PDB file of C-alpha atoms in Angstrom:
ATOM      1  CA  MET A   1     -10.292 -18.669   0.924  1.00 38.00           C
ATOM      2  CA  LYS A   2     -13.021 -18.208  -1.338  1.00 37.00           C
ATOM      3  CA  GLN A   3     -12.613 -17.549  -4.602  1.00 39.00           C
ATOM      4  CA  PRO A   4     -14.143 -14.383  -6.231  1.00 39.00           C
ATOM      5  CA  MET A   5     -17.743 -13.895  -7.704  1.00 37.00           C
ATOM      6  CA  GLN A   6     -16.523 -14.232 -11.727  1.00 37.00           C
ATOM      7  CA  PRO A   7     -18.822 -10.957 -13.814  1.00 37.00           C
ATOM      8  CA  SER A   8     -20.080 -12.177 -17.746  1.00 35.00           C
ATOM      9  CA  GLY A   9     -19.841  -9.676 -19.882  1.00 42.00           C
ATOM     10  CA  SER A  10     -18.499  -6.398 -18.796  1.00 72.00           C
ATOM     11  CA  VAL A  11     -16.809  -6.284 -15.404  1.00 81.00           C
ATOM     12  CA  PRO A  12     -18.714  -5.054 -12.403  1.00 92.00           C
ATOM     13  CA  ARG A  13     -15.613  -3.060  -9.695  1.00 94.00           C
ATOM     14  CA  CYS A  14     -15.557  -0.109  -6.878  1.00 96.00           C
ATOM     15  CA  ALA A  15     -17.418   2.704  -8.390  1.00 94.00           C
ATOM     16  CA  TRP A  16     -14.385   4.283  -7.654  1.00 95.00           C
ATOM     17  CA  ALA A  17     -12.148   2.378  -9.890  1.00 95.00           C
ATOM     18  CA  GLU A  18     -14.399   2.926 -12.893  1.00 90.00           C
ATOM     19  CA  GLY A  19     -13.889   6.459 -15.172  1.00 85.00           C
ATOM     20  CA  ASP A  20     -10.098   4.860 -16.021  1.00 94.00           C
ATOM     21  CA  LEU A  21      -8.287   2.404 -17.485  1.00 96.00           C
ATOM     22  CA  LEU A  22      -5.478   2.820 -14.543  1.00 97.00           C
ATOM     23  CA  LEU A  23      -7.410   2.406 -12.162  1.00 97.00           C
ATOM     24  CA  GLN A  24      -9.153   0.020 -12.994  1.00 96.00           C
ATOM     25  CA  THR A  25      -6.525  -2.572 -14.313  1.00 97.00           C
ATOM     26  CA  TYR A  26      -4.865  -1.207  -9.917  1.00 98.00           C
ATOM     27  CA  HIS A  27      -8.057  -2.637  -8.752  1.00 97.00           C
ATOM     28  CA  ASP A  28      -9.011  -5.369 -11.202  1.00 96.00           C
ATOM     29  CA  LYS A  29      -5.319  -7.003 -10.438  1.00 96.00           C
ATOM     30  CA  GLU A  30      -3.676  -5.875  -7.239  1.00 97.00           C
ATOM     31  CA  TRP A  31      -5.962  -3.808  -4.650  1.00 97.00           C
ATOM     32  CA  GLY A  32      -6.921  -6.251  -1.806  1.00 96.00           C
ATOM     33  CA  VAL A  33      -4.571  -9.543  -2.911  1.00 97.00           C
ATOM     34  CA  PRO A  34      -3.093 -10.578  -0.658  1.00 98.00           C
ATOM     35  CA  SER A  35       0.779  -9.701  -0.826  1.00 98.00           C
ATOM     36  CA  ARG A  36       3.792 -11.248   1.494  1.00 98.00           C
ATOM     37  CA  ASP A  37       6.433  -9.817  -0.897  1.00 98.00           C
ATOM     38  CA  GLU A  38       9.280  -8.221   0.829  1.00 98.00           C
ATOM     39  CA  ARG A  39      10.116  -5.246  -2.101  1.00 98.00           C
ATOM     40  CA  TYR A  40       6.022  -5.300  -2.758  1.00 98.00           C
ATOM     41  CA  LEU A  41       4.850  -4.588   0.837  1.00 98.00           C
ATOM     42  CA  PHE A  42       7.558  -1.907   1.143  1.00 98.00           C
ATOM     43  CA  GLU A  43       6.510   0.675  -2.551  1.00 98.00           C
ATOM     44  CA  MET A  44       3.123  -0.142  -2.075  1.00 98.00           C
ATOM     45  CA  LEU A  45       3.673   1.349   1.618  1.00 98.00           C
ATOM     46  CA  THR A  46       6.042   3.602   0.150  1.00 98.00           C
ATOM     47  CA  LEU A  47       3.031   4.788  -2.647  1.00 98.00           C
ATOM     48  CA  GLU A  48       0.565   4.832   0.027  1.00 98.00           C
ATOM     49  CA  GLY A  49       2.726   6.909   2.159  1.00 97.00           C
ATOM     50  CA  ALA A  50       3.125   9.639  -0.943  1.00 97.00           C
ATOM     51  CA  GLN A  51      -0.970  10.160  -1.078  1.00 95.00           C
ATOM     52  CA  ALA A  52      -0.877  11.976   1.723  1.00 90.00           C
ATOM     53  CA  GLY A  53      -3.001  14.869   0.477  1.00 89.00           C
ATOM     54  CA  LEU A  54      -3.284  14.197  -3.622  1.00 94.00           C
ATOM     55  CA  SER A  55      -5.608  11.526  -5.197  1.00 94.00           C
ATOM     56  CA  TRP A  56      -4.734   7.815  -6.019  1.00 96.00           C
ATOM     57  CA  LEU A  57      -4.811   8.820  -9.489  1.00 96.00           C
ATOM     58  CA  THR A  58      -2.245  10.798  -8.505  1.00 96.00           C
ATOM     59  CA  VAL A  59      -0.050   8.247  -7.038  1.00 97.00           C
ATOM     60  CA  LEU A  60      -0.487   5.325 -10.024  1.00 97.00           C
ATOM     61  CA  LYS A  61       0.055   8.366 -13.168  1.00 97.00           C
ATOM     62  CA  LYS A  62       3.991   8.256 -11.045  1.00 97.00           C
ATOM     63  CA  ARG A  63       3.953   4.422 -10.165  1.00 97.00           C
ATOM     64  CA  LYS A  64       6.728   3.698 -13.013  1.00 97.00           C
ATOM     65  CA  ALA A  65       8.866   6.871 -12.144  1.00 97.00           C
ATOM     66  CA  TYR A  66       9.089   5.832  -8.625  1.00 98.00           C
ATOM     67  CA  GLN A  67      10.070   2.547  -9.709  1.00 98.00           C
ATOM     68  CA  GLN A  68      12.707   3.678 -11.345  1.00 97.00           C
ATOM     69  CA  ALA A  69      13.903   6.430  -8.735  1.00 97.00           C
ATOM     70  CA  PHE A  70      14.095   3.858  -6.279  1.00 98.00           C
ATOM     71  CA  HIS A  71      15.546   0.419  -7.503  1.00 98.00           C
ATOM     72  CA  HIS A  72      12.210  -0.836  -8.521  1.00 98.00           C
ATOM     73  CA  PHE A  73      12.077  -0.611  -4.303  1.00 98.00           C
ATOM     74  CA  ASP A  74      15.039  -3.214  -3.984  1.00 98.00           C
ATOM     75  CA  ILE A  75      14.470  -2.835   0.372  1.00 98.00           C
ATOM     76  CA  SER A  76      18.667  -2.845   0.824  1.00 98.00           C
ATOM     77  CA  THR A  77      19.808  -0.390  -2.560  1.00 98.00           C
ATOM     78  CA  CYS A  78      16.362   2.326  -0.678  1.00 98.00           C
ATOM     79  CA  ALA A  79      17.678   2.047   2.330  1.00 98.00           C
ATOM     80  CA  ARG A  80      21.916   3.051   1.814  1.00 98.00           C
ATOM     81  CA  MET A  81      20.860   5.931  -0.610  1.00 98.00           C
ATOM     82  CA  LYS A  82      22.722   8.949   0.207  1.00 98.00           C
ATOM     83  CA  ASP A  83      21.067  12.936   0.113  1.00 98.00           C
ATOM     84  CA  VAL A  84      22.687  13.306  -3.249  1.00 98.00           C
ATOM     85  CA  GLU A  85      20.881  10.612  -4.726  1.00 97.00           C
ATOM     86  CA  LEU A  86      17.974  12.231  -2.487  1.00 98.00           C
ATOM     87  CA  GLU A  87      18.233  15.683  -3.873  1.00 97.00           C
ATOM     88  CA  GLU A  88      18.723  13.998  -7.695  1.00 97.00           C
ATOM     89  CA  ILE A  89      15.674  11.710  -7.265  1.00 97.00           C
ATOM     90  CA  LEU A  90      13.395  15.334  -6.005  1.00 95.00           C
ATOM     91  CA  ARG A  91      15.141  17.764  -9.171  1.00 94.00           C
ATOM     92  CA  THR A  92      14.196  15.103 -11.680  1.00 87.00           C
ATOM     93  CA  GLN A  93      12.236  13.269 -11.421  1.00 84.00           C
ATOM     94  CA  THR A  94       8.316  12.320 -12.499  1.00 93.00           C
ATOM     95  CA  VAL A  95       7.441  11.901  -8.698  1.00 96.00           C
ATOM     96  CA  VAL A  96       5.808  13.476  -5.917  1.00 95.00           C
ATOM     97  CA  ARG A  97       8.311  16.290  -5.252  1.00 93.00           C
ATOM     98  CA  HIS A  98       8.050  16.520  -1.409  1.00 96.00           C
ATOM     99  CA  ARG A  99      11.236  16.326   0.140  1.00 97.00           C
ATOM    100  CA  GLN A 100       9.593  14.393   3.991  1.00 97.00           C
ATOM    101  CA  LYS A 101       8.419  11.707   1.208  1.00 97.00           C
ATOM    102  CA  ILE A 102      11.578  11.051  -0.963  1.00 98.00           C
ATOM    103  CA  TYR A 103      13.928  10.995   2.686  1.00 98.00           C
ATOM    104  CA  SER A 104      10.491   8.951   3.763  1.00 98.00           C
ATOM    105  CA  VAL A 105      11.693   6.347   1.548  1.00 98.00           C
ATOM    106  CA  ARG A 106      14.585   5.548   3.680  1.00 98.00           C
ATOM    107  CA  GLY A 107      14.556   5.611   6.855  1.00 98.00           C
ATOM    108  CA  ASN A 108      11.019   3.666   5.855  1.00 98.00           C
ATOM    109  CA  ALA A 109      13.137   0.882   3.700  1.00 98.00           C
ATOM    110  CA  ALA A 110      15.952   0.980   7.341  1.00 98.00           C
ATOM    111  CA  ALA A 111      13.032   0.610   9.248  1.00 98.00           C
ATOM    112  CA  ILE A 112      11.754  -2.911   7.685  1.00 98.00           C
ATOM    113  CA  GLN A 113      15.336  -3.790   7.412  1.00 98.00           C
ATOM    114  CA  ARG A 114      14.921  -3.842  11.560  1.00 98.00           C
ATOM    115  CA  ILE A 115      11.407  -5.490  10.900  1.00 98.00           C
ATOM    116  CA  GLN A 116      13.125  -7.915   9.340  1.00 98.00           C
ATOM    117  CA  LYS A 117      16.248  -8.732  11.261  1.00 98.00           C
ATOM    118  CA  GLU A 118      13.969  -8.996  15.133  1.00 96.00           C
ATOM    119  CA  GLN A 119      11.043 -10.838  13.085  1.00 95.00           C
ATOM    120  CA  GLY A 120      12.137 -12.953   9.602  1.00 96.00           C
ATOM    121  CA  SER A 121      10.701 -10.815   7.131  1.00 98.00           C
ATOM    122  CA  PHE A 122       8.380  -7.390   7.399  1.00 98.00           C
ATOM    123  CA  ALA A 123       5.104  -9.273   5.823  1.00 98.00           C
ATOM    124  CA  SER A 124       5.039 -12.033   8.766  1.00 98.00           C
ATOM    125  CA  TYR A 125       4.616  -9.168  11.181  1.00 98.00           C
ATOM    126  CA  LEU A 126       2.890  -7.036   9.143  1.00 98.00           C
ATOM    127  CA  TRP A 127       0.387 -10.328   8.545  1.00 98.00           C
ATOM    128  CA  SER A 128       0.715 -11.242  12.816  1.00 98.00           C
ATOM    129  CA  TYR A 129      -1.572  -8.594  13.895  1.00 98.00           C
ATOM    130  CA  THR A 130      -4.315 -10.787  12.082  1.00 98.00           C
ATOM    131  CA  GLN A 131      -2.757 -14.365  12.415  1.00 98.00           C
ATOM    132  CA  ASP A 132      -2.521 -14.517   8.290  1.00 98.00           C
ATOM    133  CA  LYS A 133      -6.035 -14.382   8.068  1.00 98.00           C
ATOM    134  CA  GLN A 134      -7.567 -11.502   5.310  1.00 97.00           C
ATOM    135  CA  ILE A 135     -10.413  -9.239   6.844  1.00 97.00           C
ATOM    136  CA  VAL A 136     -13.228  -9.643   4.610  1.00 95.00           C
ATOM    137  CA  HIS A 137     -15.743  -7.107   5.065  1.00 94.00           C
ATOM    138  CA  HIS A 138     -19.297  -6.424   3.765  1.00 93.00           C
ATOM    139  CA  TRP A 139     -19.508  -3.279   2.962  1.00 95.00           C
ATOM    140  CA  GLN A 140     -23.321  -2.966   0.790  1.00 94.00           C
ATOM    141  CA  ILE A 141     -20.956   0.681  -0.338  1.00 93.00           C
ATOM    142  CA  GLU A 142     -18.255   2.271  -0.513  1.00 94.00           C
ATOM    143  CA  SER A 143     -19.590   5.454   1.592  1.00 95.00           C
ATOM    144  CA  ASP A 144     -19.772   2.116   3.674  1.00 95.00           C
ATOM    145  CA  ILE A 145     -16.555   1.610   4.391  1.00 97.00           C
ATOM    146  CA  PRO A 146     -14.140   3.502   7.478  1.00 97.00           C
ATOM    147  CA  ALA A 147     -11.245   6.142   6.566  1.00 97.00           C
ATOM    148  CA  LYS A 148      -9.254   3.819   9.461  1.00 98.00           C
ATOM    149  CA  ASN A 149      -9.913   1.682  11.896  1.00 98.00           C
ATOM    150  CA  GLU A 150      -8.914  -0.188  15.805  1.00 98.00           C
ATOM    151  CA  LEU A 151      -6.150  -1.920  13.904  1.00 98.00           C
ATOM    152  CA  SER A 152      -4.846   0.217  10.886  1.00 98.00           C
ATOM    153  CA  GLU A 153      -5.049   2.748  14.381  1.00 98.00           C
ATOM    154  CA  CYS A 154      -2.808   0.244  16.466  1.00 98.00           C
ATOM    155  CA  ILE A 155       0.051  -1.431  13.590  1.00 98.00           C
ATOM    156  CA  SER A 156       0.338   2.611  12.686  1.00 98.00           C
ATOM    157  CA  ARG A 157       0.847   3.872  16.163  1.00 98.00           C
ATOM    158  CA  ASP A 158       4.044   0.322  16.490  1.00 98.00           C
ATOM    159  CA  LEU A 159       4.717   1.838  12.998  1.00 98.00           C
ATOM    160  CA  LYS A 160       6.140   4.848  14.358  1.00 98.00           C
ATOM    161  CA  LYS A 161       7.403   3.844  17.313  1.00 98.00           C
ATOM    162  CA  LYS A 162       9.880   1.864  14.981  1.00 98.00           C
ATOM    163  CA  GLY A 163      10.719   4.349  12.624  1.00 98.00           C
ATOM    164  CA  PHE A 164       8.431   4.892  10.191  1.00 98.00           C
ATOM    165  CA  LEU A 165       6.985   7.550   8.581  1.00 98.00           C
ATOM    166  CA  PHE A 166       3.762   8.727   6.819  1.00 98.00           C
ATOM    167  CA  VAL A 167       2.514   5.563   7.812  1.00 98.00           C
ATOM    168  CA  GLY A 168      -0.520   7.917   9.997  1.00 98.00           C
ATOM    169  CA  PRO A 169      -4.466   4.755  10.613  1.00 98.00           C
ATOM    170  CA  VAL A 170      -5.554   6.120   7.374  1.00 98.00           C
ATOM    171  CA  ILE A 171      -1.949   5.680   5.593  1.00 98.00           C
ATOM    172  CA  ILE A 172      -2.183   2.685   6.865  1.00 98.00           C
ATOM    173  CA  TYR A 173      -5.510   1.441   6.018  1.00 98.00           C
ATOM    174  CA  SER A 174      -5.548   2.359   2.466  1.00 98.00           C
ATOM    175  CA  PHE A 175      -2.030   0.137   2.284  1.00 98.00           C
ATOM    176  CA  LEU A 176      -3.607  -2.943   3.987  1.00 98.00           C
ATOM    177  CA  GLN A 177      -6.598  -2.747   1.516  1.00 98.00           C
ATOM    178  CA  ALA A 178      -3.512  -2.279  -1.306  1.00 98.00           C
ATOM    179  CA  ILE A 179      -1.836  -5.212   0.210  1.00 98.00           C
ATOM    180  CA  GLY A 180      -4.789  -7.545   1.024  1.00 97.00           C
ATOM    181  CA  ILE A 181      -5.138  -8.076   4.491  1.00 98.00           C
ATOM    182  CA  VAL A 182      -8.121  -5.988   4.014  1.00 97.00           C
ATOM    183  CA  ASN A 183     -11.033  -7.187   1.859  1.00 96.00           C
ATOM    184  CA  ASP A 184     -12.457  -4.495   1.471  1.00 97.00           C
ATOM    185  CA  HIS A 185     -14.524  -4.838  -2.295  1.00 96.00           C
ATOM    186  CA  VAL A 186     -17.933  -3.772  -1.869  1.00 96.00           C
ATOM    187  CA  TRP A 187     -21.179  -6.139  -3.075  1.00 93.00           C
ATOM    188  CA  GLY A 188     -21.309  -6.553  -6.238  1.00 92.00           C
ATOM    189  CA  CYS A 189     -17.872  -5.839  -7.392  1.00 95.00           C
ATOM    190  CA  SER A 190     -16.393  -8.641  -9.393  1.00 92.00           C
ATOM    191  CA  LEU A 191     -14.352  -9.588  -6.617  1.00 93.00           C
ATOM    192  CA  TYR A 192     -16.177  -9.223  -3.551  1.00 89.00           C
ATOM    193  CA  LEU A 193     -15.795 -12.317  -1.617  1.00 74.00           C
ATOM    194  CA  GLN A 194     -18.116 -14.413   0.061  1.00 56.00           C
ATOM    195  CA  GLU A 195     -17.686 -16.504   3.340  1.00 48.00           C
TER     196      GLU A 195
END
């Protein structure tokens, strides 16, 4: 895989990440970076699901609270959480206080465990859709980037069949961008990959 272009002076980046240091840091260090770390994949799936109807910045500001509330996204611990723990999160934590989204974390953790048992890892399952290769798009401007595509629709359908919640095709497309299966850095961004 080719390395990102290195900027000189100020860092050119995708426009959505400008204007806020938290967004800039996430863009520069995480977004589009291929990951196969199970805990991280679970975290990003949870945060992307929490974002539904909200801005990504809102969710990023609550990320530490999510990490604390959900045991730093330890999959087996989250899969065993009791209703009383989830209700306590709804009452006391500075997360998105949406009952279905909170309860979906436990259900999605259990669904990930089933995939791990069947296929070895959640990462193997996800990356198998692209034969272990990152999809690098060549968008010139952000308005060219789709909200969903055939890949996200296919994965979304299968995840729903496997019992996952908050995994619609738009959420899954954002998730694929977040974990680096899809690289949507636009031309002119310092992290745009040229082939």
